[in-house]
Short mmCIF file of C-alpha atoms in Angstrom, two decimals:
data_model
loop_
_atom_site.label_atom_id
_atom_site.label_comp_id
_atom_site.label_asym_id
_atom_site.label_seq_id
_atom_site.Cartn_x
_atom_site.Cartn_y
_atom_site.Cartn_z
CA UNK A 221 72.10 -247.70 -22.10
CA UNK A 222 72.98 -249.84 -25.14
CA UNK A 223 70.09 -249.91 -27.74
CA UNK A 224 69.25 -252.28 -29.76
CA UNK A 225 67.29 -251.11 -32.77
CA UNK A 226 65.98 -254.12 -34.87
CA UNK A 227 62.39 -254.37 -33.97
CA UNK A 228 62.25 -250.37 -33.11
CA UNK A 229 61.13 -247.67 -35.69
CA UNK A 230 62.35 -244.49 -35.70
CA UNK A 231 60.09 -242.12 -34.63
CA UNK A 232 61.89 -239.30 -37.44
CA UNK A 233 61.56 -241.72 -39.84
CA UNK A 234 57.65 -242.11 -39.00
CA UNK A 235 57.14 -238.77 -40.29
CA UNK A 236 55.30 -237.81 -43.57
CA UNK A 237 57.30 -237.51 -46.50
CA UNK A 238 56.66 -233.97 -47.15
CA UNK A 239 57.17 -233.02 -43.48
CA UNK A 240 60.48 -234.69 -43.15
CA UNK A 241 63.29 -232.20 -44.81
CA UNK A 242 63.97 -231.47 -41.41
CA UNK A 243 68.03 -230.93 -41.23
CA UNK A 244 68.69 -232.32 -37.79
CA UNK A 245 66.06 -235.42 -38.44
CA UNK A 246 64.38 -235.34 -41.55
CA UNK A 247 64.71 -238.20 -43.71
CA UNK A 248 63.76 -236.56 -47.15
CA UNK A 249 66.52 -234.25 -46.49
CA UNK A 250 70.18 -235.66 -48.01
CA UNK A 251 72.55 -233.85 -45.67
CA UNK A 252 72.18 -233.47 -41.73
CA UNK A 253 72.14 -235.34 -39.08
CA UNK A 254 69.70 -237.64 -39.56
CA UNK A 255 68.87 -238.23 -35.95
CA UNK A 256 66.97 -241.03 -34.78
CA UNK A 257 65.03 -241.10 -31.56
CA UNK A 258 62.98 -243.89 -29.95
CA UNK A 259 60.57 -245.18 -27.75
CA UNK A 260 61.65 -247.32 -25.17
CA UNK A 261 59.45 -247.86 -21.67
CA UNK A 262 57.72 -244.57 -21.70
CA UNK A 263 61.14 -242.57 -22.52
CA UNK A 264 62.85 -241.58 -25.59
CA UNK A 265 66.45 -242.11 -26.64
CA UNK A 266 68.78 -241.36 -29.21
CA UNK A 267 72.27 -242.01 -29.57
CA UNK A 268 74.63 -239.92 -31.91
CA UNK A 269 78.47 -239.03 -32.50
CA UNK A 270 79.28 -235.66 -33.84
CA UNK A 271 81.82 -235.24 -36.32
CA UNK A 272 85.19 -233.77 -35.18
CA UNK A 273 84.56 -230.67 -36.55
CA UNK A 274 81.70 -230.02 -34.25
CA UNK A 275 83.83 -228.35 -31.96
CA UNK A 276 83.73 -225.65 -29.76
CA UNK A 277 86.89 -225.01 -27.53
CA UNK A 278 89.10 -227.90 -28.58
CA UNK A 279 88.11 -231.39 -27.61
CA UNK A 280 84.63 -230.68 -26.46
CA UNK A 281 81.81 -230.52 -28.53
CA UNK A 282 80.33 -227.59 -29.82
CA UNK A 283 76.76 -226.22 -28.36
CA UNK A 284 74.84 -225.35 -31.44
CA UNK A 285 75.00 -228.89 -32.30
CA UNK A 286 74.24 -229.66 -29.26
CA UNK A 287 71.24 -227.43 -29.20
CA UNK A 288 70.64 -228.67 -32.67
CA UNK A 289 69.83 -232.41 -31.17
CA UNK A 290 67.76 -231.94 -28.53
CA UNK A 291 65.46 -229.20 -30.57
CA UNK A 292 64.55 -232.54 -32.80
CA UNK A 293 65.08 -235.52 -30.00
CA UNK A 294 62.25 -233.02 -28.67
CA UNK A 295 59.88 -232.60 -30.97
CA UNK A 296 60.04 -236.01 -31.94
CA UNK A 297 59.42 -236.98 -28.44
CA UNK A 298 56.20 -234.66 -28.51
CA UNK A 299 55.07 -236.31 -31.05
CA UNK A 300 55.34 -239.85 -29.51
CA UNK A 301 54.30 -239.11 -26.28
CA UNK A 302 50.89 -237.41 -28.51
CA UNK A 303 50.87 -240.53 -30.39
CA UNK A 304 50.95 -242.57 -27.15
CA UNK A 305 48.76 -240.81 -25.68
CA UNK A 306 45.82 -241.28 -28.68
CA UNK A 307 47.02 -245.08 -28.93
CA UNK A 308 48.49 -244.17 -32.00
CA UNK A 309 50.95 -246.93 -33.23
CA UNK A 310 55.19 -246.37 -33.10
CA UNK A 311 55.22 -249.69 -34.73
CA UNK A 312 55.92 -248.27 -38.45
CA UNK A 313 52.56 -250.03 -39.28
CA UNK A 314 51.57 -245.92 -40.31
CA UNK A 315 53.07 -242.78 -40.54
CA UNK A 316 51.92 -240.91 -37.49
CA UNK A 317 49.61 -238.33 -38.51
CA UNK A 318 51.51 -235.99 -35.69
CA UNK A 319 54.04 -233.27 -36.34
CA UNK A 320 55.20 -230.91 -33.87
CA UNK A 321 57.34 -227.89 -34.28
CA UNK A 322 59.50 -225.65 -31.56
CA UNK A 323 57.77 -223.37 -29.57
CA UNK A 324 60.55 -222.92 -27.18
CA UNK A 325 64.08 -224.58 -26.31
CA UNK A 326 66.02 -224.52 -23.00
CA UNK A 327 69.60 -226.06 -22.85
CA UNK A 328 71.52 -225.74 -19.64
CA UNK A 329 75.06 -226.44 -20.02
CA UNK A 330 76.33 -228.39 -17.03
CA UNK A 331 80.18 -230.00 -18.33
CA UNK A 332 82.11 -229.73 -21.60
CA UNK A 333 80.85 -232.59 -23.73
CA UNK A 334 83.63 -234.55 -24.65
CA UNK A 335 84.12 -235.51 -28.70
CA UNK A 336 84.64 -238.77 -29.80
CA UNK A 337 81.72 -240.57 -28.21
CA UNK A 338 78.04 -241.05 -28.57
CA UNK A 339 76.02 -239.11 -26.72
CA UNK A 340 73.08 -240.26 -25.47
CA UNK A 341 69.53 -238.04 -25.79
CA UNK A 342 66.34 -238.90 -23.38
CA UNK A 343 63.52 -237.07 -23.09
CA UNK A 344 60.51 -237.80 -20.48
CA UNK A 345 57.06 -236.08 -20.85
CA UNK A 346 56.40 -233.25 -18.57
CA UNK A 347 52.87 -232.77 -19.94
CA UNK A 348 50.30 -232.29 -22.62
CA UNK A 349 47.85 -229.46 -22.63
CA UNK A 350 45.92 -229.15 -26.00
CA UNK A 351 48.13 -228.37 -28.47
CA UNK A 352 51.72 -227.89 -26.39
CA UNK A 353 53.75 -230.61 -25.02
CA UNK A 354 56.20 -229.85 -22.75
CA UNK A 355 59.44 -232.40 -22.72
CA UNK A 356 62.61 -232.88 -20.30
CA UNK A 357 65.40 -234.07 -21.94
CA UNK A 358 69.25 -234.37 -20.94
CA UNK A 359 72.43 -235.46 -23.02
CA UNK A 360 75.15 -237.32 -21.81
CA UNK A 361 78.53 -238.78 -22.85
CA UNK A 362 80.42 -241.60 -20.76
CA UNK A 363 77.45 -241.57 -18.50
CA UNK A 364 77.43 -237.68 -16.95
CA UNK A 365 74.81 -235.27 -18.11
CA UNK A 366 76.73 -232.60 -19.92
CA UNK A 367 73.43 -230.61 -20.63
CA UNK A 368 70.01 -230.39 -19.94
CA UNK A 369 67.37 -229.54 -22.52
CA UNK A 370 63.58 -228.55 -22.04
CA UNK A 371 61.35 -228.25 -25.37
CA UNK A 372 57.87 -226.56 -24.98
CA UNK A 373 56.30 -228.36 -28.94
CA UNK A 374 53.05 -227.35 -30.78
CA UNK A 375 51.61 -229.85 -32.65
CA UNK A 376 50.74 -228.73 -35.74
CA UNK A 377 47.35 -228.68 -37.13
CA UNK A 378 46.37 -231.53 -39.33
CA UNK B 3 69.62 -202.22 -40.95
CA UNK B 4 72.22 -201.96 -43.29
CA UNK B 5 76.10 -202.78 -41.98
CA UNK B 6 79.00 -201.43 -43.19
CA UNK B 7 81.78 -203.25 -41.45
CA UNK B 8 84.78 -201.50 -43.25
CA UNK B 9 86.03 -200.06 -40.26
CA UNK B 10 84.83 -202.95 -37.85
CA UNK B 11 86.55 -206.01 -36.65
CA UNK B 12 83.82 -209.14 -35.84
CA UNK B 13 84.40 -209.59 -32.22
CA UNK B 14 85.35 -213.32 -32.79
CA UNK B 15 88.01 -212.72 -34.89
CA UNK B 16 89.60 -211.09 -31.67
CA UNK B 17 89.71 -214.21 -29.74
CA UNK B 18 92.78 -215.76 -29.32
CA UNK B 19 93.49 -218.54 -32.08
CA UNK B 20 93.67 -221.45 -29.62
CA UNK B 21 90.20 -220.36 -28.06
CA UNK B 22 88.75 -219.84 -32.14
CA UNK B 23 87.75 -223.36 -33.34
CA UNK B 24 83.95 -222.91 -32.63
CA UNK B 25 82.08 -224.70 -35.42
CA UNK B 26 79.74 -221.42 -35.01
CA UNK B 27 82.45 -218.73 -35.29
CA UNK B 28 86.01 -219.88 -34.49
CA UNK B 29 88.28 -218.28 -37.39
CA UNK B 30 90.34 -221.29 -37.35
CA UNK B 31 87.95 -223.95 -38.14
CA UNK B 32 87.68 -224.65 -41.80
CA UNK B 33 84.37 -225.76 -41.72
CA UNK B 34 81.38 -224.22 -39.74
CA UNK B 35 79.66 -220.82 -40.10
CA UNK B 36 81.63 -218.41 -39.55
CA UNK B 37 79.40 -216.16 -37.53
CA UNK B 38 80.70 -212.99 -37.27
CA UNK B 39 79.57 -209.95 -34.48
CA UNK B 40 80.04 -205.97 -34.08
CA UNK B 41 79.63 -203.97 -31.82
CA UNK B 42 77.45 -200.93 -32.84
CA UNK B 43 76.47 -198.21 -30.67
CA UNK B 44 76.17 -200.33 -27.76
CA UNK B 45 74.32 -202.94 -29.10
CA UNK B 46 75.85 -205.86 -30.95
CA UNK B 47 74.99 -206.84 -34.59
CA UNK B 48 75.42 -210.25 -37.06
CA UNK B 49 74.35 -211.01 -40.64
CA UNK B 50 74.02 -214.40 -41.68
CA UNK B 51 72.20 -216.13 -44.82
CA UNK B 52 71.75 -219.99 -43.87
CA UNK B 53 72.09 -221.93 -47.03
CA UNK B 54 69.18 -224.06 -48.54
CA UNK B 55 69.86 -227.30 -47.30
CA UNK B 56 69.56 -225.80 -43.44
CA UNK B 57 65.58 -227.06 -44.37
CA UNK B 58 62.94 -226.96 -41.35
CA UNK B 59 60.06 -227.51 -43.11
CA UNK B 60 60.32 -226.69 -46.09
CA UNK B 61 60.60 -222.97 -46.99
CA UNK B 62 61.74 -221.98 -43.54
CA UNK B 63 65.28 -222.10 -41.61
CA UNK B 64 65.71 -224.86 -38.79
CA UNK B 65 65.40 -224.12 -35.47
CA UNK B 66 68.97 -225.87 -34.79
CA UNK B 67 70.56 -223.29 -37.21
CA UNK B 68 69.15 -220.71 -35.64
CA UNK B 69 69.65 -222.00 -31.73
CA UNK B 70 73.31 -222.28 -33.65
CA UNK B 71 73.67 -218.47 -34.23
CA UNK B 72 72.37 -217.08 -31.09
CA UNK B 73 74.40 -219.26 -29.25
CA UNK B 74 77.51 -217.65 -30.81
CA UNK B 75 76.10 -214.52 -31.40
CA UNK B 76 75.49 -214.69 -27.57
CA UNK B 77 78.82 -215.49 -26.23
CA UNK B 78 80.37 -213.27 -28.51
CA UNK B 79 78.37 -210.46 -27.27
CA UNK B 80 79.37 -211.53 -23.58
CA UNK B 81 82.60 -210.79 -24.82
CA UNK B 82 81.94 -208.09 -26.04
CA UNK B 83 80.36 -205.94 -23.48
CA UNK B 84 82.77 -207.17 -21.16
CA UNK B 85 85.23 -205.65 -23.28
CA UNK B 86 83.18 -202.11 -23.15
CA UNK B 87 82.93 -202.30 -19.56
CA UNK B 88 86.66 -202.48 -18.98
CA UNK B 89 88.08 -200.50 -21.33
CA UNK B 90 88.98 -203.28 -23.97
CA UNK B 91 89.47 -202.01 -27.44
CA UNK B 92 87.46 -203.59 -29.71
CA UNK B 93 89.46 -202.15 -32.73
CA UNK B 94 91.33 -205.04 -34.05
CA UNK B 95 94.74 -202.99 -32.17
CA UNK B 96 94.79 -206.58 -29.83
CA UNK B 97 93.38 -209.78 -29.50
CA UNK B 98 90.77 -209.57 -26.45
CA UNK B 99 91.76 -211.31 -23.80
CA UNK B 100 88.13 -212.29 -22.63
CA UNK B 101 86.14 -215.72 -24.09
CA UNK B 102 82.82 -216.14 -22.75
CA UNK B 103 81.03 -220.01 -23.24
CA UNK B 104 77.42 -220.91 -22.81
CA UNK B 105 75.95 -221.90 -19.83
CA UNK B 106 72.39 -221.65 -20.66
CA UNK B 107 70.31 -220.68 -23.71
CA UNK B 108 66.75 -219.99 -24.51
CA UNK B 109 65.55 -219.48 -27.80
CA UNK B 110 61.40 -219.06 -28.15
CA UNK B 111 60.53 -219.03 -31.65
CA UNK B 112 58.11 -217.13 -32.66
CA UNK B 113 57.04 -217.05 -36.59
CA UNK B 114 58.91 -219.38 -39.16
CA UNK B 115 62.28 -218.03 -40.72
CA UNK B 116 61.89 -217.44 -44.42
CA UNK B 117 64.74 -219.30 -45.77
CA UNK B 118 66.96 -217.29 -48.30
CA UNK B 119 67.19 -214.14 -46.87
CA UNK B 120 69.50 -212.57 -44.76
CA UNK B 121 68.95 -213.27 -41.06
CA UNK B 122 69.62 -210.45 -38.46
CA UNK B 123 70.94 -210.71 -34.84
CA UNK B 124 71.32 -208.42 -32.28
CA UNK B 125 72.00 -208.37 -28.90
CA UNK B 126 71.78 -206.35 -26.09
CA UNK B 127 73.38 -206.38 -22.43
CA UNK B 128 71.12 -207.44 -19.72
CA UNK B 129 73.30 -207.46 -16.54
CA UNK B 130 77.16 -208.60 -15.80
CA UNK B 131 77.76 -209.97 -12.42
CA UNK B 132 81.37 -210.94 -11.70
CA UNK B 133 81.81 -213.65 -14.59
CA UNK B 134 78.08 -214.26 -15.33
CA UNK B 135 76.82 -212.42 -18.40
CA UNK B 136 73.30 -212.24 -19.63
CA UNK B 137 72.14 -211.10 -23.53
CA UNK B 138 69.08 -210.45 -24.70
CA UNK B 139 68.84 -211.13 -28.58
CA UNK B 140 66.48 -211.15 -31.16
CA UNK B 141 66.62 -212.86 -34.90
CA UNK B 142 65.10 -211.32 -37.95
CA UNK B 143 64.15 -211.76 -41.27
CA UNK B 144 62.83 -209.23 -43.51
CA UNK B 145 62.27 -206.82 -40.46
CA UNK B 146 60.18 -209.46 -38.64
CA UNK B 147 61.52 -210.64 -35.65
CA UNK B 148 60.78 -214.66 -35.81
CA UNK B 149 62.99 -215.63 -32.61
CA UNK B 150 64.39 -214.81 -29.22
CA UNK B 151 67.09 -215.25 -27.57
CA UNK B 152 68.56 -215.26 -24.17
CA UNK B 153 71.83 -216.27 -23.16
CA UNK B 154 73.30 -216.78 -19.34
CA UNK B 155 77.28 -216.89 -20.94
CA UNK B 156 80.18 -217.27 -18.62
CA UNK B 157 83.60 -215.76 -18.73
CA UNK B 158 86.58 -217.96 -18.68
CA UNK B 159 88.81 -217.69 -15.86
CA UNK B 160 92.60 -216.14 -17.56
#
């Protein structure tokens, strides 16, 4: 799916300063990844290319990182499908008054993901019960879903 | 618990240099974190102190770090109790001819990690069946366990 960004805000980058030093996503925070995910037609999506030396056995990318991705293309997902879900805006008009944190992180491994191309992250809400939101995600590169990812978030208290 | 590693070899240093490029634990990639594993009384065992900028929120370790370190502290262990269930030295006398990868990992967390202390992993052996290998782990900080881990890890056919 190509994405086109201008008119979308990240949802990472909606985050309040002080709860944004987050390596894989934060935006206050000068190293890591800096990933971006987004709302598009009830789903989320994020695109990123590892560096080279993300690798595991030679030419694939390595799983940590992997891992690493999907823990914050999930709880940023949480908190957009929350902030759908309370009409709050994506628009950047705010900063979302929701932050969610890891409660739990599945990744099934289904194919070697191959390095040199962006992988794409979606991530579909399963459901919202108080506090936890459950998300499905998978990862893909060149169109096959090299892994699968489930992320059970807790929205943290205000 | 304190290690003395002296008279221990880290189980990924065993592996094979063409199999040892792991961003999590591969001896011959320059970067990454150089995890490293022993085997202790039947259990396995890893130190590692994330540095600073590995930022959740702030003051505790990020869940992608520590997803990170499980996963190779996981496979490594597969390895590993492979090894000890056929007779494979684990002495440093060869390189072991066994390299386990991830085919599913679960990692609940369970209290924030304190950033700037040591972190401790262990794992134990759930089950092998044929090349399917299951680990239990936990992560620790300051005697608290603050995640779980379990790892479905897969040997590699010769």
């Amino acid at each position: 799916m190509k994405l086109n960004t201008k008119n979308l805000k990240a949802i990472q980058d909606l985050y309040p300063d002080e709860l944004a030093h987050c390596y894989g996503c934060g935006k206050m925070n000068p190293n890591g990844f800096h990933l971006k995910s987004y709302m598009v037609d009830n789903e989320t999506i994020a695109h990123f290319t590892p560096e080279p030396k993300y690798t595991a056995l030679p030419g694939s990318v390595y799983g940590g990182l992997l891992a690493s991705i999907l823990d914050c293309h999930g709880t940023g997902s949480a908190a957009a499908f929350v902030c759908e879900n309370e009409n709050i805006p994506l628009d950047g008009s705010i900063n979302i008054p929701i932050r969610c944190v890891t409660a739990s992180l599945k990744v099934d491994f289904k194919a070697p993901t191959q390095m040199g191309v962006a992988l794409e992250l979606k991530g579909k809400l399963r459901s919202i019960e108080g506090r936890k939101i459950w998300v499905d995600m998978t990862l893909s590169a060149n169109g096959t879903i090299c892994a699968s990812g489930e992320i059970l978030a807790i929205r943290l208290k205000d």
